[in-house]
CSV table of C-alpha atoms in Angstrom, one decimal:
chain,number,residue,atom,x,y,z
H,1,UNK,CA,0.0,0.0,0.0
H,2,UNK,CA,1.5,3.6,-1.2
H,3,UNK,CA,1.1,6.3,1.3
H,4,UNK,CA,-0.9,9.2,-0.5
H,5,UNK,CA,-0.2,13.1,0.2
H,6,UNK,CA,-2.7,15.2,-1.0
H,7,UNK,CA,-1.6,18.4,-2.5
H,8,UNK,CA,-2.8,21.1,-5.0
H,9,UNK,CA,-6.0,18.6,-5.8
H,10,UNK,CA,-3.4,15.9,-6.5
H,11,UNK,CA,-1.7,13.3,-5.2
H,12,UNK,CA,2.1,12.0,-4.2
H,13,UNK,CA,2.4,8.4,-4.2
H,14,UNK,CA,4.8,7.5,-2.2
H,15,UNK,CA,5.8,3.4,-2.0
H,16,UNK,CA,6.5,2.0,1.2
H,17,UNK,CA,10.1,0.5,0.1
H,18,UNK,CA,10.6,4.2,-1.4
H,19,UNK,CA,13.7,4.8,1.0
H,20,UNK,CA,15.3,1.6,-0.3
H,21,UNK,CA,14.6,2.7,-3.6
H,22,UNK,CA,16.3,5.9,-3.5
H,23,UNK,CA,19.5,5.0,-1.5
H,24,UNK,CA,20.1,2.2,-4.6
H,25,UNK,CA,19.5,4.9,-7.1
H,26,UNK,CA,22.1,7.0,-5.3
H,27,UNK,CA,24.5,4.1,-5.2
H,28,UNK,CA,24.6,4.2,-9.0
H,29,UNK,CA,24.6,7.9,-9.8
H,30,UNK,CA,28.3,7.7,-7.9
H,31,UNK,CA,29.5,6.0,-10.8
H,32,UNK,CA,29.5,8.7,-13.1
H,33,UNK,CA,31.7,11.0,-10.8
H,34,UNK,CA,34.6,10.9,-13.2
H,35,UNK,CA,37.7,13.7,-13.2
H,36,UNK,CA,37.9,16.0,-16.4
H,37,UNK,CA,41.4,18.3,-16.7
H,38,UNK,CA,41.9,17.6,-13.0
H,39,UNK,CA,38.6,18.6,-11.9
H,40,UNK,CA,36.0,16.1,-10.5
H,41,UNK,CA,32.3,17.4,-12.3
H,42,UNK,CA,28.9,16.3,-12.1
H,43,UNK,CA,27.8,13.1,-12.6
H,44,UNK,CA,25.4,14.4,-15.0
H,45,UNK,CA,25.0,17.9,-16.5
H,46,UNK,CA,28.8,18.2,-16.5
H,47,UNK,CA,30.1,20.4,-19.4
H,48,UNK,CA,28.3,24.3,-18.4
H,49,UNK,CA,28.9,27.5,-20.7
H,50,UNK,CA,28.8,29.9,-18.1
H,51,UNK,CA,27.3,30.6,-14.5
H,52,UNK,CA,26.1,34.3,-15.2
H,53,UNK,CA,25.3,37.2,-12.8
H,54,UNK,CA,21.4,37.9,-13.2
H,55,UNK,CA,18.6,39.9,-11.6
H,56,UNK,CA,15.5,37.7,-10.9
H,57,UNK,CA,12.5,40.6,-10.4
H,58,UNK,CA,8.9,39.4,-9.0
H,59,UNK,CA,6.2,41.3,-10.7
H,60,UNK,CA,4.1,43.1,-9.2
H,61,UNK,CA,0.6,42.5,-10.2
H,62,UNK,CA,0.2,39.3,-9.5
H,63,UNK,CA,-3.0,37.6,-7.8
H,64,UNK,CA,-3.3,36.7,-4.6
H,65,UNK,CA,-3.8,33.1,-4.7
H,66,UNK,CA,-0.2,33.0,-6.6
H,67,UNK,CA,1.4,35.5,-4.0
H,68,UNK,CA,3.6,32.6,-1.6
H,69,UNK,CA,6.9,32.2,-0.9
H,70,UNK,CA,9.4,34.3,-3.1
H,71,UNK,CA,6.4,35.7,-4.7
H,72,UNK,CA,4.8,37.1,-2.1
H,73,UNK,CA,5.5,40.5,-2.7
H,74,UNK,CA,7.5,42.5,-5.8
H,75,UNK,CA,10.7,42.2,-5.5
H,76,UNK,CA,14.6,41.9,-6.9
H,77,UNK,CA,16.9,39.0,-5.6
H,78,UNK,CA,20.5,38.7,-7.0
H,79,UNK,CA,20.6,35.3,-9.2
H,80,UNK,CA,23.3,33.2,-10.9
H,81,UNK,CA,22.4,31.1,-14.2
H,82,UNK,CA,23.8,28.3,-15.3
H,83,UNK,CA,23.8,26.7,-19.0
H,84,UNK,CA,24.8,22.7,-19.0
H,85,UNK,CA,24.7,20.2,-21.7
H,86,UNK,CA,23.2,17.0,-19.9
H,87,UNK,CA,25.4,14.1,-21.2
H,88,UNK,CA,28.1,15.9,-24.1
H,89,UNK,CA,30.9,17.9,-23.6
H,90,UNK,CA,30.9,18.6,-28.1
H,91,UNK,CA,28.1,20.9,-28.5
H,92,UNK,CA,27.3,19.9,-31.7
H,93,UNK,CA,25.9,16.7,-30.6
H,94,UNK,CA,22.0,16.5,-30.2
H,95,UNK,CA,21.4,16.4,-25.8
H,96,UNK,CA,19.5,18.0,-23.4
H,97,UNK,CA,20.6,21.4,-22.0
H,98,UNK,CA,20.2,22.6,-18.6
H,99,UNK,CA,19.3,25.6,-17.1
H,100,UNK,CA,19.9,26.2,-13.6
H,101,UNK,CA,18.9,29.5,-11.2
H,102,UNK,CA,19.8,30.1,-7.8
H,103,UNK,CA,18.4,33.3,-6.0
H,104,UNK,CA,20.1,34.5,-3.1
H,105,UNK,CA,19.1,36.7,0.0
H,106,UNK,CA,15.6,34.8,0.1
H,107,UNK,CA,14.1,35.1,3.3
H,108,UNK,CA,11.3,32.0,4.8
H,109,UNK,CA,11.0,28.8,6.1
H,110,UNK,CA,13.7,26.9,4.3
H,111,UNK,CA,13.5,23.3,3.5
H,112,UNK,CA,16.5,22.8,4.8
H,113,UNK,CA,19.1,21.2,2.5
H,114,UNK,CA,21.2,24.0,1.3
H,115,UNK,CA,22.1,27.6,2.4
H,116,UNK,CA,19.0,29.0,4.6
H,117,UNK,CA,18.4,32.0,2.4
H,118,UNK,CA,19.0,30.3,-1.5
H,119,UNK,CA,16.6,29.4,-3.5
H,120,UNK,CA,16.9,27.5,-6.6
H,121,UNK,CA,15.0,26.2,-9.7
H,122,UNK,CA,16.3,23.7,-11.8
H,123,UNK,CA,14.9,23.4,-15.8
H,124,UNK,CA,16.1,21.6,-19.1
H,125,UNK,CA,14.5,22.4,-22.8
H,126,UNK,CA,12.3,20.0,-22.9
H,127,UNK,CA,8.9,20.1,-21.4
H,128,UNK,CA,8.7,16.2,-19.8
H,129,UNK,CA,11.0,13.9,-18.1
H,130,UNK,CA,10.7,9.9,-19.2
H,131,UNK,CA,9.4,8.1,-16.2
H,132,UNK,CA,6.6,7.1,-14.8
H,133,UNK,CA,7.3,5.9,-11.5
H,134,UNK,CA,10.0,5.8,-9.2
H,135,UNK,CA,10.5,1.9,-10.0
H,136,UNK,CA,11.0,3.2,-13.4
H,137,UNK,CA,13.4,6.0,-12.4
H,138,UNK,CA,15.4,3.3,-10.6
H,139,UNK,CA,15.5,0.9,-13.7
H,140,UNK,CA,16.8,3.9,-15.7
H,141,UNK,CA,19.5,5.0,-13.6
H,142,UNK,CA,20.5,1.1,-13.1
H,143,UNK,CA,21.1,0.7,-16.5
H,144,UNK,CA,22.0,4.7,-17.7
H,145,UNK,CA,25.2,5.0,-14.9
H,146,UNK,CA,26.6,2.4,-17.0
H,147,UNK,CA,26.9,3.6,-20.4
H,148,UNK,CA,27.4,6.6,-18.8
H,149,UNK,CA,30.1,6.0,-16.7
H,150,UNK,CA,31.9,4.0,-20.2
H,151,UNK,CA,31.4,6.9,-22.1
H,152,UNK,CA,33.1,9.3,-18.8
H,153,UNK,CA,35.6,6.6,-18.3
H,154,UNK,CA,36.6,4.3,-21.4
H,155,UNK,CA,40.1,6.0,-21.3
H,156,UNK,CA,40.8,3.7,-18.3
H,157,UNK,CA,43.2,0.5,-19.6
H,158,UNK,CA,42.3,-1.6,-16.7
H,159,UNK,CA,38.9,-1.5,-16.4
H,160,UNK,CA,38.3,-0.8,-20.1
H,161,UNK,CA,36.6,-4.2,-20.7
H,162,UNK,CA,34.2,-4.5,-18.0
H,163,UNK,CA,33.3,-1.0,-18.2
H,164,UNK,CA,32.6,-2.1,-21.9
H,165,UNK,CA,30.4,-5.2,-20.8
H,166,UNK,CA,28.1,-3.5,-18.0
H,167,UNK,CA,27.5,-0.4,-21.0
H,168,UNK,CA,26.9,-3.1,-23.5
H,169,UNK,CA,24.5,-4.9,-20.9
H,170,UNK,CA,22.6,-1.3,-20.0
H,171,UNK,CA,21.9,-0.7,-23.5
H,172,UNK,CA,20.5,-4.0,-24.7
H,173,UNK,CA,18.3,-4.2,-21.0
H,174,UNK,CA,16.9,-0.7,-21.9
H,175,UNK,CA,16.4,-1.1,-25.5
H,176,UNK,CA,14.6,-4.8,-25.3
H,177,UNK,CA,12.9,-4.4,-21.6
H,178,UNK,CA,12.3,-1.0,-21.3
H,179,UNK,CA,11.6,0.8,-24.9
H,180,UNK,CA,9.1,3.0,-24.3
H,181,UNK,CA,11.0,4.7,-21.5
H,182,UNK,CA,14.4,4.7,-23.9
H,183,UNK,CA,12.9,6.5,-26.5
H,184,UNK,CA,11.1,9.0,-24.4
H,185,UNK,CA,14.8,9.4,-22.8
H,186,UNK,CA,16.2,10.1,-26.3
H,187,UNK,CA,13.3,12.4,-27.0
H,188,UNK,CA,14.3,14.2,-23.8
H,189,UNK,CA,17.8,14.8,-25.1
H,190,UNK,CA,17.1,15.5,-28.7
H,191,UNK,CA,18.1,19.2,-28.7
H,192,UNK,CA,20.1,20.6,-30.7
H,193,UNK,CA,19.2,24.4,-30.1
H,194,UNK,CA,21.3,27.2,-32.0
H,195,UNK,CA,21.3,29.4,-28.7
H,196,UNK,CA,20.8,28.7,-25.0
H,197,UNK,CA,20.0,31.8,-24.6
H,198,UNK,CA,16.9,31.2,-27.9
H,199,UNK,CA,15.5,28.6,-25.9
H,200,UNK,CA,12.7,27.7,-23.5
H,201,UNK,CA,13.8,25.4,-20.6
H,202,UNK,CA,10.4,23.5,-18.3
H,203,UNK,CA,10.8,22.1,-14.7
H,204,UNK,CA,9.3,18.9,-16.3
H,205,UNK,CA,8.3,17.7,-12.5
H,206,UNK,CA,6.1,19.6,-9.8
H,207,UNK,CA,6.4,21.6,-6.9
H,208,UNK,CA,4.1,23.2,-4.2
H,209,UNK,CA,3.5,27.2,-4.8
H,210,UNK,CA,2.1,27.4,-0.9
H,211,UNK,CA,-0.1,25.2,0.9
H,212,UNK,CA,-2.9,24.2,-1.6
H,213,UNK,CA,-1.5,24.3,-5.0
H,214,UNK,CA,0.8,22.1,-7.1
H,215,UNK,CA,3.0,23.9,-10.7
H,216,UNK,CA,5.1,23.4,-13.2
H,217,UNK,CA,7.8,26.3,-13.8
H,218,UNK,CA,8.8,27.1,-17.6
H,219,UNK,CA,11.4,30.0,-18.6
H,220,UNK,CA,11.0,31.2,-21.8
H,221,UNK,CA,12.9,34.3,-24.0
H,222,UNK,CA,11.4,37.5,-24.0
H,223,UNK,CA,13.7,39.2,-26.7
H,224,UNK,CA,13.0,36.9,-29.3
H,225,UNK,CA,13.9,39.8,-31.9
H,226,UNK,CA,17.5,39.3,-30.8
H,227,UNK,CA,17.5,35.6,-31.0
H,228,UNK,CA,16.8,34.9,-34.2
H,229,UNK,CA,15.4,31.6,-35.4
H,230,UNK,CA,13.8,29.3,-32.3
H,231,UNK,CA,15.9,26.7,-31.8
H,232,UNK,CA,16.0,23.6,-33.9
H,233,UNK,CA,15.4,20.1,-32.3
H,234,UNK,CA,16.9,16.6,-33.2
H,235,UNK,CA,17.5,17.9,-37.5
H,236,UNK,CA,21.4,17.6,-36.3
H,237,UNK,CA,24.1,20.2,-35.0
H,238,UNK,CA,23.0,23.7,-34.4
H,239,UNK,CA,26.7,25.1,-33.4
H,240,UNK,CA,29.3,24.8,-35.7
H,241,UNK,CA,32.2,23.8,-33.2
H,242,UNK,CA,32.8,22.0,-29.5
H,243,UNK,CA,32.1,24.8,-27.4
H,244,UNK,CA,29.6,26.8,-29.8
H,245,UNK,CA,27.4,27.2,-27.0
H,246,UNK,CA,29.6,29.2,-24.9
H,247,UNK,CA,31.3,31.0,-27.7
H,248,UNK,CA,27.5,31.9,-28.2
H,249,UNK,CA,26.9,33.4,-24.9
H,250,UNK,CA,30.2,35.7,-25.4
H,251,UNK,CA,28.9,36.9,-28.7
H,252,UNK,CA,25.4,37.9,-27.4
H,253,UNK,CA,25.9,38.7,-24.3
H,254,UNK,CA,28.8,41.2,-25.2
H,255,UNK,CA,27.3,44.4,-25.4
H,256,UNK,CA,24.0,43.7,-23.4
H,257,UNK,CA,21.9,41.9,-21.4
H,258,UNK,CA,19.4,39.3,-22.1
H,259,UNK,CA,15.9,38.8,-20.4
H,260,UNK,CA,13.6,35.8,-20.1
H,261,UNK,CA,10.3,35.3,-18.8
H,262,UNK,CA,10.0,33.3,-15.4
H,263,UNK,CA,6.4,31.4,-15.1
H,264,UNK,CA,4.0,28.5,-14.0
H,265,UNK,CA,1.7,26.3,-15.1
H,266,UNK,CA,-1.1,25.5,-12.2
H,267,UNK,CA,-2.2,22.1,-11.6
H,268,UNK,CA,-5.6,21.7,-12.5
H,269,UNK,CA,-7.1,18.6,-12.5
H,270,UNK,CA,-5.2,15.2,-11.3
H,271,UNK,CA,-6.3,13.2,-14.8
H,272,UNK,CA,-4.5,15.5,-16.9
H,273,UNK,CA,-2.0,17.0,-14.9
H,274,UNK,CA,-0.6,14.0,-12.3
H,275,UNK,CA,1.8,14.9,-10.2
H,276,UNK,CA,3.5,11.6,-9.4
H,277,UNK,CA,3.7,10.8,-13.5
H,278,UNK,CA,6.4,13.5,-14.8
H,279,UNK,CA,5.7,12.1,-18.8
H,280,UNK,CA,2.8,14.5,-18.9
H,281,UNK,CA,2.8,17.7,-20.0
H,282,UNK,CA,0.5,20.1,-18.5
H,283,UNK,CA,0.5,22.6,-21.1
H,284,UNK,CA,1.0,21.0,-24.8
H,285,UNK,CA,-1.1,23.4,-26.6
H,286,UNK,CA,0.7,26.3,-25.1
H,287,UNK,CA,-2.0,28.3,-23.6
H,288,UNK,CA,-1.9,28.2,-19.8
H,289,UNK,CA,1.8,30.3,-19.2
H,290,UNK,CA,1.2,32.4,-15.8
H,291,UNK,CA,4.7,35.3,-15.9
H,292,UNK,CA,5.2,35.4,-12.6
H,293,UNK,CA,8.9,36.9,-12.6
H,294,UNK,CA,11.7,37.9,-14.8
H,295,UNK,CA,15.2,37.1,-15.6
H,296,UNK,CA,17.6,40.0,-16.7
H,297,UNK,CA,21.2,38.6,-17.6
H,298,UNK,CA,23.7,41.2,-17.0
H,299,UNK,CA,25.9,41.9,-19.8
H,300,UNK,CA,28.9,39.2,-20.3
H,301,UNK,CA,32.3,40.1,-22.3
H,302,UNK,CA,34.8,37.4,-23.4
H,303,UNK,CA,36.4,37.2,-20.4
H,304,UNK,CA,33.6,37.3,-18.1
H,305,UNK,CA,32.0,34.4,-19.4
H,306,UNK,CA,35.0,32.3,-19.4
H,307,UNK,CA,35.6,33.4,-15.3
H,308,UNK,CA,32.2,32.4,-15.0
H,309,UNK,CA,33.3,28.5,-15.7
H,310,UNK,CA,35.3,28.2,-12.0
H,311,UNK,CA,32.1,29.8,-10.3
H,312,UNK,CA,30.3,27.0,-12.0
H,313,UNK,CA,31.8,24.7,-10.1
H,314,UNK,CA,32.2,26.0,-6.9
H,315,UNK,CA,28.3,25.9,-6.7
H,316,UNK,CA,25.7,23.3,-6.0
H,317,UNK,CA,22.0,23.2,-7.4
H,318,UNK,CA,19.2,21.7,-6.0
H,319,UNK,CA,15.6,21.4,-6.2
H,320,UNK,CA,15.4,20.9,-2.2
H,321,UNK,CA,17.6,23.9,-1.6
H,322,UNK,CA,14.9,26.1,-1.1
H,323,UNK,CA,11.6,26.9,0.5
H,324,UNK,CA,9.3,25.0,2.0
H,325,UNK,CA,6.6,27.3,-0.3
H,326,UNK,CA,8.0,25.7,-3.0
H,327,UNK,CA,8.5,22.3,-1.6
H,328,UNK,CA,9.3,19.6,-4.6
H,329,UNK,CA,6.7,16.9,-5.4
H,330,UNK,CA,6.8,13.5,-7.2
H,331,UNK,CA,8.7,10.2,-7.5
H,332,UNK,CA,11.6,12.5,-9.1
H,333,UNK,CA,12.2,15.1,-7.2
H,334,UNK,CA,11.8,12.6,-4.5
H,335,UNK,CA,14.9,11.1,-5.3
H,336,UNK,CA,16.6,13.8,-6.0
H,337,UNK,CA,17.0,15.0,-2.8
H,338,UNK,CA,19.3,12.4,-2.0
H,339,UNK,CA,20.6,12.1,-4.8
H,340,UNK,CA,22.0,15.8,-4.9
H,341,UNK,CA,22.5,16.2,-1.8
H,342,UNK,CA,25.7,13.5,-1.9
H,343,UNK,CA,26.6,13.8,-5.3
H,344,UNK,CA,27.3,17.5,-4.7
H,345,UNK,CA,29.0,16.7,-1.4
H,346,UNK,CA,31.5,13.9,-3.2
H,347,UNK,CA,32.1,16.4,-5.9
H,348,UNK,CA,33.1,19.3,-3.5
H,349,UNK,CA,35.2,17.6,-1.3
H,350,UNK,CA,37.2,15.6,-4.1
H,351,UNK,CA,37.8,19.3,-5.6
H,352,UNK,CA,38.6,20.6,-2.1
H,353,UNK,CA,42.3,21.7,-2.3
């Protein structure tokens, strides 16, 4: 029997065996902690293009029912964004891209897992994840950590061949047990945008916006004039070299800033918008964007952008460092709470000098 929680009109599921669950899932996500150029990086979303200085401003005629947490009240919190590819460190390969925000002097009851006055939101450009269930999510990551940690390690000589075996093994397990979820996970990282800073980036999982409702955040460019073309997805390389993307940001963000639109969608109903499966999206015809804040990028030279790279990884992101107004929900984000929490702490005390 699953323990329910309702929120927002829907429901967590939460298995009784979840804890088990999640401490195996965490198990294999240390696998893919490999060092880079003497540098231990994530496990996942390892190659970023820049951490950049931002100013995240809450409007200021919003409704009440959508006035908790940061939102409360108008106001301006100093912000840093970061720009990941998921899985590739050559940009010209087709993946998913990250975006990640962290607000700082936040004030409110924290959660409890990271600096008492952070917040942070954590998004990727595309608008659903690819599992169902946290069973699922653990099947994935049994069989994902291995190809990924072949692809992070096959340099090794001596453990070149059973690395080789185990990736071989993950493959054919997800491609003739699991196909549905391998092909929305290739779906998921089909991207192959011809700007970061062109794209929209989705929360793909849930979180609490006070006590009685349930979201999903999206970020979206407001200065699509600048941008050009929207960005292109899975119809091959968008960037014509390795590190286009960041190259990119230096080129755009030279003489100005840029802007994006910060928003929701609300949880309406739990048929169509379930909060414990993460393959739904809650929006696909577009309609139901609520602005609630924006992002202004400050202006970025060269040389700004590529200092921006060591701040990168002297942070941690996570979707449980925050407040308890915007308290994560689902078998995902679920996990991720441990999962974060000690990947992050491995990776900063291996690069500890």
């Amino acid at each position: 029997m699953s323990e329910a929680t309702d929120i927002g009109g829907g429901f967590e599921e939460i298995p009784p065996n979840e804890e088990s669950i999640i401490s195996a899932i965490v198990d294999d996500n240390f696998k893919t902690l490999a060092k880079r150029e003497g540098v231990t990086q994530r496990g996942q979303h390892g190659k970023h293009h820049g951490c950049l200085s931002a100013c995240f401003i809450i409007r200021d005629d919003l409704p009440d029912h959508l006035k908790h947490g940061i939102f409360a009240r108008p106001d301006r919190f100093k912000a840093w964004v970061r720009l990941s590819n998921g899985t590739w460190y050559d940009d010209r390969k087709a993946d998913a891209h990250g975006m990640s925000i962290k607000l700082e002097g936040v004030t409110g009851e924290h959660l409890g897992f990271g600096a008492p006055n952070e917040q942070d939101f954590l998004l990727v450009d595309h608008p659903v994840f690819f599992t169902r269930s946290l069973e699922e999510y653990r099947i994935f990551n049994r069989y994902f950590t291995r190809i990924l940690a072949f692809l992070k390690k096959w340099k090794d000589p001596i453990r070149f061949l059973p690395r080789l075996f185990w990736m071989v093994q993950g493959w054919l397990m997800l491609r003739l047990c699991h196909g549905g979820m391998l092909r929305r996970s290739q779906a998921f990282a089909s991207a192959s945008p011809v700007s970061l800073l062109t794209s929209c980036y989705w929360s793909t999982t849930p979180y609490a916006h006070g006590d009685d409702l349930a979201v999903k955040y999206m970020v979206r460019p407001i200065e699509l004039d600048r941008a050009g073309p929207l960005p292109a997805r899975g119809n091959g390389a968008a960037v014509i070299s390795r590190n286009g993307f960041s190259e990119d940001l230096a080129k755009r963000l030279a003489d100005k800033g840029w802007q994006f639109e910060f928003g929701i969608h609300l949880h309406r109903d739990p048929e169509s918008h379930p909060i414990e499966d993460a393959t739904v999206h809650w929006d696909p015809e577009g309609t139901a964007f609520i602005p609630l804040a924006r992002i202004v990028i400050d202006a970025h030279d060269q040389t700004a952008v590529a200092q921006s790279m060591s701040r990168a990884e002297q942070l941690a992101f996570s979707p449980w460092n925050g407040l308890v107004a915007h308290r994560p929900l689902g078998h995902v984000n679920r996990a991720r709470r441990d999962v974060y929490l000690e990947m992050a702490r491995r990776r900063l005390e291996a690069n500890r000098p």
